[in-house]
Coordinates of C-alpha atoms and ligand atoms in Angstrom, one line a residue:
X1 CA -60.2 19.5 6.3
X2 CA -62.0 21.7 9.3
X3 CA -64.7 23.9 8.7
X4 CA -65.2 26.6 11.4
X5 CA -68.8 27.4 12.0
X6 CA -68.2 30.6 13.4
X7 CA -71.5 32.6 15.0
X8 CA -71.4 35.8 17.3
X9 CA -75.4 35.0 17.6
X10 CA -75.2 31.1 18.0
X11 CA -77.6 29.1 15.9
X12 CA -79.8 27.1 17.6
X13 CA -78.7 23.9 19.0
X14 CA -80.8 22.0 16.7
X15 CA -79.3 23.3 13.5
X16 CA -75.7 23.4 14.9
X17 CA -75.9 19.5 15.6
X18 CA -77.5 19.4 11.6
X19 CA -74.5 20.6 10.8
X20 CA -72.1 18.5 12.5
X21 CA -73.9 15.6 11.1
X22 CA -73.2 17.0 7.5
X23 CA -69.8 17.8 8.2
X24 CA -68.4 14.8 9.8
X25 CA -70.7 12.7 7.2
X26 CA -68.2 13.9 4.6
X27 CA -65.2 13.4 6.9
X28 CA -64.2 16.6 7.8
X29 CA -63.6 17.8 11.3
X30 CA -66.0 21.1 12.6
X31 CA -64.9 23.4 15.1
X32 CA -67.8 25.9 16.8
X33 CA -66.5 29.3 18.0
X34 CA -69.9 30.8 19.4
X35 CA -70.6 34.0 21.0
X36 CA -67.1 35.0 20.8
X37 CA -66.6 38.5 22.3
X38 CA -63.3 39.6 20.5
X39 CA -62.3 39.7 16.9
X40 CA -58.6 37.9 18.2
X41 CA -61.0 34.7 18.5
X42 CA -62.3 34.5 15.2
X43 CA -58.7 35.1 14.2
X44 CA -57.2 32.4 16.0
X45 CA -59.6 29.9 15.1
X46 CA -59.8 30.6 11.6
X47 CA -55.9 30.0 11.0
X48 CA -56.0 26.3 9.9
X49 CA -59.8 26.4 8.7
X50 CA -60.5 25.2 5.1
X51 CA -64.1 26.1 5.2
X52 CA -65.7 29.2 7.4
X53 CA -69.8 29.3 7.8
X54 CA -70.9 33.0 9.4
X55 CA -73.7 34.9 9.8
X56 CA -73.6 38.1 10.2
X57 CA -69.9 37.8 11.3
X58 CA -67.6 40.3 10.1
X59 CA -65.3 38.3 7.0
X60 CA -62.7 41.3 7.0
X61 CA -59.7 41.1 5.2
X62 CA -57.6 40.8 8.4
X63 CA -59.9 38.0 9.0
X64 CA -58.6 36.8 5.1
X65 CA -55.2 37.3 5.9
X66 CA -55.5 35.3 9.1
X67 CA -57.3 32.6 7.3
X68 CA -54.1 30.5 5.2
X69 CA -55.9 27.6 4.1
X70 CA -59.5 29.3 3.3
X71 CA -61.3 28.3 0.5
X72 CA -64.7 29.3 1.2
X73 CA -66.8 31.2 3.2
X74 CA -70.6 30.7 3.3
X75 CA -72.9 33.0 5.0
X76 CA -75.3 31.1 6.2
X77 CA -78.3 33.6 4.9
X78 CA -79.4 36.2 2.6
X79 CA -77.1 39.5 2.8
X80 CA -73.3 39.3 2.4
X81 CA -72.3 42.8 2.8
X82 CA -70.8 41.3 6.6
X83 CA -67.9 40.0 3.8
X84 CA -65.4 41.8 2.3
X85 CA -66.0 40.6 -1.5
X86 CA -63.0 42.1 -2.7
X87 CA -60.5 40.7 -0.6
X88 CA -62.2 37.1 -0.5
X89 CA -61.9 37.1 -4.5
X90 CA -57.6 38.7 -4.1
X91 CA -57.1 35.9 -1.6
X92 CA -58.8 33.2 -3.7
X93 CA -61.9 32.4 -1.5
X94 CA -65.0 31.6 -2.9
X95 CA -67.8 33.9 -1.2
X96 CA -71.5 31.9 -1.0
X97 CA -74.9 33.0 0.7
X98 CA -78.1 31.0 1.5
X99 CA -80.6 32.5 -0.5
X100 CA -83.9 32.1 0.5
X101 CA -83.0 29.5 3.5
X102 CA -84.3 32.0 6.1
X103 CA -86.6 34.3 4.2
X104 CA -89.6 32.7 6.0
X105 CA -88.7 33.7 9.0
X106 CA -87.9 37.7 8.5
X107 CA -91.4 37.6 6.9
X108 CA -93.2 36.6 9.8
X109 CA -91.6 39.0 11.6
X110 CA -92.7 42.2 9.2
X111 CA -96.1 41.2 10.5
X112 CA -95.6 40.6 14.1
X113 CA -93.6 44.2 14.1
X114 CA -96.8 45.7 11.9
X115 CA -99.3 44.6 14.2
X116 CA -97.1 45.9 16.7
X117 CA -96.7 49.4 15.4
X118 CA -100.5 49.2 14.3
X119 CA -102.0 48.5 17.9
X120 CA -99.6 51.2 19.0
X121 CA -96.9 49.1 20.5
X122 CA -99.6 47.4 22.9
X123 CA -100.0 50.4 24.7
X124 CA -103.8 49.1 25.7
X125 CA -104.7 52.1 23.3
X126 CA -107.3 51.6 20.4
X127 CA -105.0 51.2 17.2
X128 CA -105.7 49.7 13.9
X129 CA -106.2 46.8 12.1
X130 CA -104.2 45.4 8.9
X131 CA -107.3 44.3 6.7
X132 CA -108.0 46.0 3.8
X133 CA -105.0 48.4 4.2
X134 CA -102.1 48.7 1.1
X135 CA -98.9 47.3 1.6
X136 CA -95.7 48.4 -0.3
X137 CA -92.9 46.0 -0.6
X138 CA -89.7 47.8 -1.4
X139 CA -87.5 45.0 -3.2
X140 CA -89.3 41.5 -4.2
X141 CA -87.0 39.2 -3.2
X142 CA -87.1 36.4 -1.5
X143 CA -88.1 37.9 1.8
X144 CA -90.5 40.4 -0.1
X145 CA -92.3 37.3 -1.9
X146 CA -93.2 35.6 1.2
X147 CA -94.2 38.6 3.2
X148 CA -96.8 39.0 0.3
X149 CA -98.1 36.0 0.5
X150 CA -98.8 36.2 3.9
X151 CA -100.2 39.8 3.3
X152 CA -103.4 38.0 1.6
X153 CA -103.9 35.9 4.8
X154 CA -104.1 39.3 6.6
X155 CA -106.2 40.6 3.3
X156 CA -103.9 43.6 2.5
X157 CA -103.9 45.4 -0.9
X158 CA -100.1 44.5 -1.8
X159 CA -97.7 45.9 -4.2
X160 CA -94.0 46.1 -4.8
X161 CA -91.3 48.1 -6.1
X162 CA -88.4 46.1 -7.5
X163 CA -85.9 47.3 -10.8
X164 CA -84.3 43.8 -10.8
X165 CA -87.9 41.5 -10.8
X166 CA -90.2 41.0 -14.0
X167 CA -93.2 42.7 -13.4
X168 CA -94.5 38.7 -13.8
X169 CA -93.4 37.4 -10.9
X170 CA -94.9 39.7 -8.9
X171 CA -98.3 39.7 -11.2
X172 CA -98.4 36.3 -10.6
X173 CA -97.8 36.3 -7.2
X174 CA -101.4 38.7 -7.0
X175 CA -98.9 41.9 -6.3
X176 CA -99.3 45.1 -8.1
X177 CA -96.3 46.0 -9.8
X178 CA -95.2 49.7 -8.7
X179 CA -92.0 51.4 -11.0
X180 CA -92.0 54.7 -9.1
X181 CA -90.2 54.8 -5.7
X182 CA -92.5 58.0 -4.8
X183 CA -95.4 56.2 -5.4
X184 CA -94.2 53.2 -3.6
X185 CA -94.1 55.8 -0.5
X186 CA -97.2 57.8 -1.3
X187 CA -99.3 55.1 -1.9
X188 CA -98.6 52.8 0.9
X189 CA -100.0 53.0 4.7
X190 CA -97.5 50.2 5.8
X191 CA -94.1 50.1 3.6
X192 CA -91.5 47.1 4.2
X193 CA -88.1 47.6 3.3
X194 CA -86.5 44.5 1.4
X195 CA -83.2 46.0 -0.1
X196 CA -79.8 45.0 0.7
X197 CA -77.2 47.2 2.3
X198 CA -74.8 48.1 -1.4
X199 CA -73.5 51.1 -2.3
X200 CA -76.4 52.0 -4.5
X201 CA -78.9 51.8 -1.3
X202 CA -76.9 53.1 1.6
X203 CA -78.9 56.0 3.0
X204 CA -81.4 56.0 0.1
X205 CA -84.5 55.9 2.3
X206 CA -85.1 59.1 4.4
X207 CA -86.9 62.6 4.6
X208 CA -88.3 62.5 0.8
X209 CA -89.7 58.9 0.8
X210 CA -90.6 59.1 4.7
X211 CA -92.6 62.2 4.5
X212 CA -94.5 61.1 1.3
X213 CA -96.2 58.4 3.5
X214 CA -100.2 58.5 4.1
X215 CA -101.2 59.6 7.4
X216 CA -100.7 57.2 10.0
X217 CA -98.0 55.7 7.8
X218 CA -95.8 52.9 9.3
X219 CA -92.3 52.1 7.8
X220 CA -91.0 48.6 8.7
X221 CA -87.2 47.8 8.3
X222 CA -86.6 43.9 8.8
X223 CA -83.1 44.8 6.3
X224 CA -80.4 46.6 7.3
X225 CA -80.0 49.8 9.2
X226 CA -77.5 51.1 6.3
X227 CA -80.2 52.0 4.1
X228 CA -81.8 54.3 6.2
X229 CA -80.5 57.8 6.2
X230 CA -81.0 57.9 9.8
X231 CA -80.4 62.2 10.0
X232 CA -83.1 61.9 7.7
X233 CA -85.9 59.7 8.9
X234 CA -85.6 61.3 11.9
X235 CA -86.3 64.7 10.7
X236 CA -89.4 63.0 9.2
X237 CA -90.6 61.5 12.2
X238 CA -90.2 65.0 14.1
X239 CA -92.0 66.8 11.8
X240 CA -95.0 64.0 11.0
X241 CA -96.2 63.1 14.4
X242 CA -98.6 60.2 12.8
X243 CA -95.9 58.5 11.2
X244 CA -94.0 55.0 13.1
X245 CA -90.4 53.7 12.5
X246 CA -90.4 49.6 13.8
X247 CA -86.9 48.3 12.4
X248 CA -85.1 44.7 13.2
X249 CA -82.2 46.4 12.8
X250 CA -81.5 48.8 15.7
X251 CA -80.1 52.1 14.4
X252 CA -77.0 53.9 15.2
X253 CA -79.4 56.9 16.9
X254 CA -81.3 54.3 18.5
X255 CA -81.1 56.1 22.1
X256 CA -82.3 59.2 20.6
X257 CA -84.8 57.7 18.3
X258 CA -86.5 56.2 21.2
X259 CA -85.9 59.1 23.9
X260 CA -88.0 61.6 20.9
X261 CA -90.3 59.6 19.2
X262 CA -90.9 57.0 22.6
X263 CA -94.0 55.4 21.5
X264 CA -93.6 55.7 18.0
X265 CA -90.6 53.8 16.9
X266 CA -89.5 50.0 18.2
X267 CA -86.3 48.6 17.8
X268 CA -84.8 44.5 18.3
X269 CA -81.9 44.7 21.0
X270 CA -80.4 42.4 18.5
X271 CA -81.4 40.7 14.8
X272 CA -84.2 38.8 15.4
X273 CA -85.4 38.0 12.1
X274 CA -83.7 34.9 11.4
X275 CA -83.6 33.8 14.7
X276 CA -86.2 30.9 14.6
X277 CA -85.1 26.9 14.9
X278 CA -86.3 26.5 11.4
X279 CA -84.4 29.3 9.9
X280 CA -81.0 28.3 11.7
X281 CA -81.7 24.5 10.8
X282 CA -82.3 25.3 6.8
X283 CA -79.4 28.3 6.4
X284 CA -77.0 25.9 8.8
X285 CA -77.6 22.6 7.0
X286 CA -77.7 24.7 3.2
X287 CA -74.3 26.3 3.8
X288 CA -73.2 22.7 5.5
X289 CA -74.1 21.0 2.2
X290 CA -72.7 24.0 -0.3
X291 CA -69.6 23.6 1.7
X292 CA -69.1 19.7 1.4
X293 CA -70.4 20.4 -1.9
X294 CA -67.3 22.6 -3.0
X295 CA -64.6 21.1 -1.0
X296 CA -65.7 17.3 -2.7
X297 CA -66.9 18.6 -6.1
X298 CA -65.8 22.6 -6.7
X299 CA -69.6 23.4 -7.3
X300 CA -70.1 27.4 -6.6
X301 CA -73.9 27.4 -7.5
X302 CA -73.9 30.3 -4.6
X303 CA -70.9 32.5 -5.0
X304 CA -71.0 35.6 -4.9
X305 CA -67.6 36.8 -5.8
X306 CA -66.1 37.0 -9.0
Ligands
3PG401 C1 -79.8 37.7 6.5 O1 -79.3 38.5 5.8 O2 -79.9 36.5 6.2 C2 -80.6 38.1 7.7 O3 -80.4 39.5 7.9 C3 -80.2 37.3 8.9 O4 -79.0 37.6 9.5 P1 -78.5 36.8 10.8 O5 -78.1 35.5 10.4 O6 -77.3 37.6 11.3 O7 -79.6 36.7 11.8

């Protein structure tokens, strides 16, 4: 059996040799394709691969059709809409994520990119400070759970929108439950974005939410850029001078975000949320395991495809 570990952004060395240790621990042969520049790559080397772990790598169904002996793909992470669902299921592949492997690490980030957008990108300006100030999480997942706990450290007033959580968890968790998204964006002088990219999402945060912000308002997008209607935000940000855009996930407009609203808006060159050693270690070795773990014994605690 061979399992392809397949990364455009490598993991770090660490977790990649984690994973070889799994994988040849269960007798299986790995193969590493890193940084490859061209899609014909991943399609070669996926041609006699049983097993494929990804990131955010495109799982297309040319890359499907390419695949002949593929029985599972596991992206090693939270959001899956890199793989084609559809086709995995119509080609008999069993689709599998990480959840919550790397959620630490995005979390951290929220607060290193609010800080940021707070003391005015380190401009040597007088900015502001996080204390006391509301934050509004905009799904509770796992990413939004641990971004509120380390919201109390920084003593922020924290609550979180979320049609899919029990108002419980997020009680219990010492987060106000909100149910409106208007109020979510009204109420909120730092809003983090937690949604995955679906079709129910795509383009759902733009000029209406944006603009309903408090002054000085920051919006923080450690998700994906698909849910931002970019035409949108951007209309926002032209017309409300005292509002900031910091996102993980640079936009299509980035050039013109950052030529308009230059000091207001920061972008990643690339996704830097889940790029810590302990991230790359736990979503590498979880999606090593899940994979062993089907091959050997057909468990599919993970899928995600019908
Ligand atoms: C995720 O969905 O897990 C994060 O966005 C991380 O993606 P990455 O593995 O491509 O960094």
């Amino acid at each position: 059996m061979k399992v392809l570990v397949a990364t455009e952004k490598p993991f770090a060395a660490v977790a990649v040799e984690g994973i070889k240790d799994v994988i040849l621990d269960a007798g299986y042969v790995l193969e590493v394709l890193e940084k490859y520049t061209d899609k014909s790559q991943l399609l070669d080397a996926v041609q006699d691969a049983d097993a494929l772990i990804v990131r955010s790598d495109k799982v297309d169904a040319e890359v499907l059709d390419a695949a002949k002996q593929l029985k599972i793909v596991v992206r090693a992470g939270a959001g899956y809409d890199n793989v084609d669902l559809e086709a995995a299921t119509a080609h008999g592949v069993c689709v599998e994520n990480t959840p919550g492997q790397n959620s630490n690490a995005v979390a951290e980030l929220v607060f290193g990119m609010a800080v940021m957008a707070v003391r005015n990108m380190y401009n040597g300006t007088s900015g502001t400070e996080l204390k006391d100030k509301s934050l509004g999480i905009h799904a509770f997942g796992q990413v939004g759970r641990n971004v509120a706990r380390i919201a109390k450290g920084f003593g922020m007033a924290v609550s979180a929108l979320d049609p899919y959580c029990p108002d419980e968890v997020m009680t219990e968790a010492g987060v106000t439950p909100v149910h409106d998204i208007k109020s979510l964006y009204a109420d909120n002088k730092i809003v983090s974005l937690h949604i995955p990219a679906t079709a129910e999402t795509r383009g759902s945060v733009g000029y209406d939410l944006v603009t309903l912000m408090p002054k000085g308002g920051v919006l923080v997008n450690t998700a994906r850029k698909e849910v931002i209607d970019e035409e949108g935000l951007m209309k926002a940000l032209r017309e409300r001078t005292d509002l900031k855009y910091v996102a993980d996930v640079r936009p299509d407009r980035a050039d013109e975000m950052e030529a308009e609203f230059a000091g207001r808006v920061f972008f990643t060159p690339k996704k830097m949320g889940a790029q810590t050693s302990e991230a790359n270690i736990n979503a590498g070795i979880a999606a090593a395991r899940q994979v062993v773990a089907f091959l050997k014994d057909g468990i599919d605690r993970f899928r995600v495809n019908k």
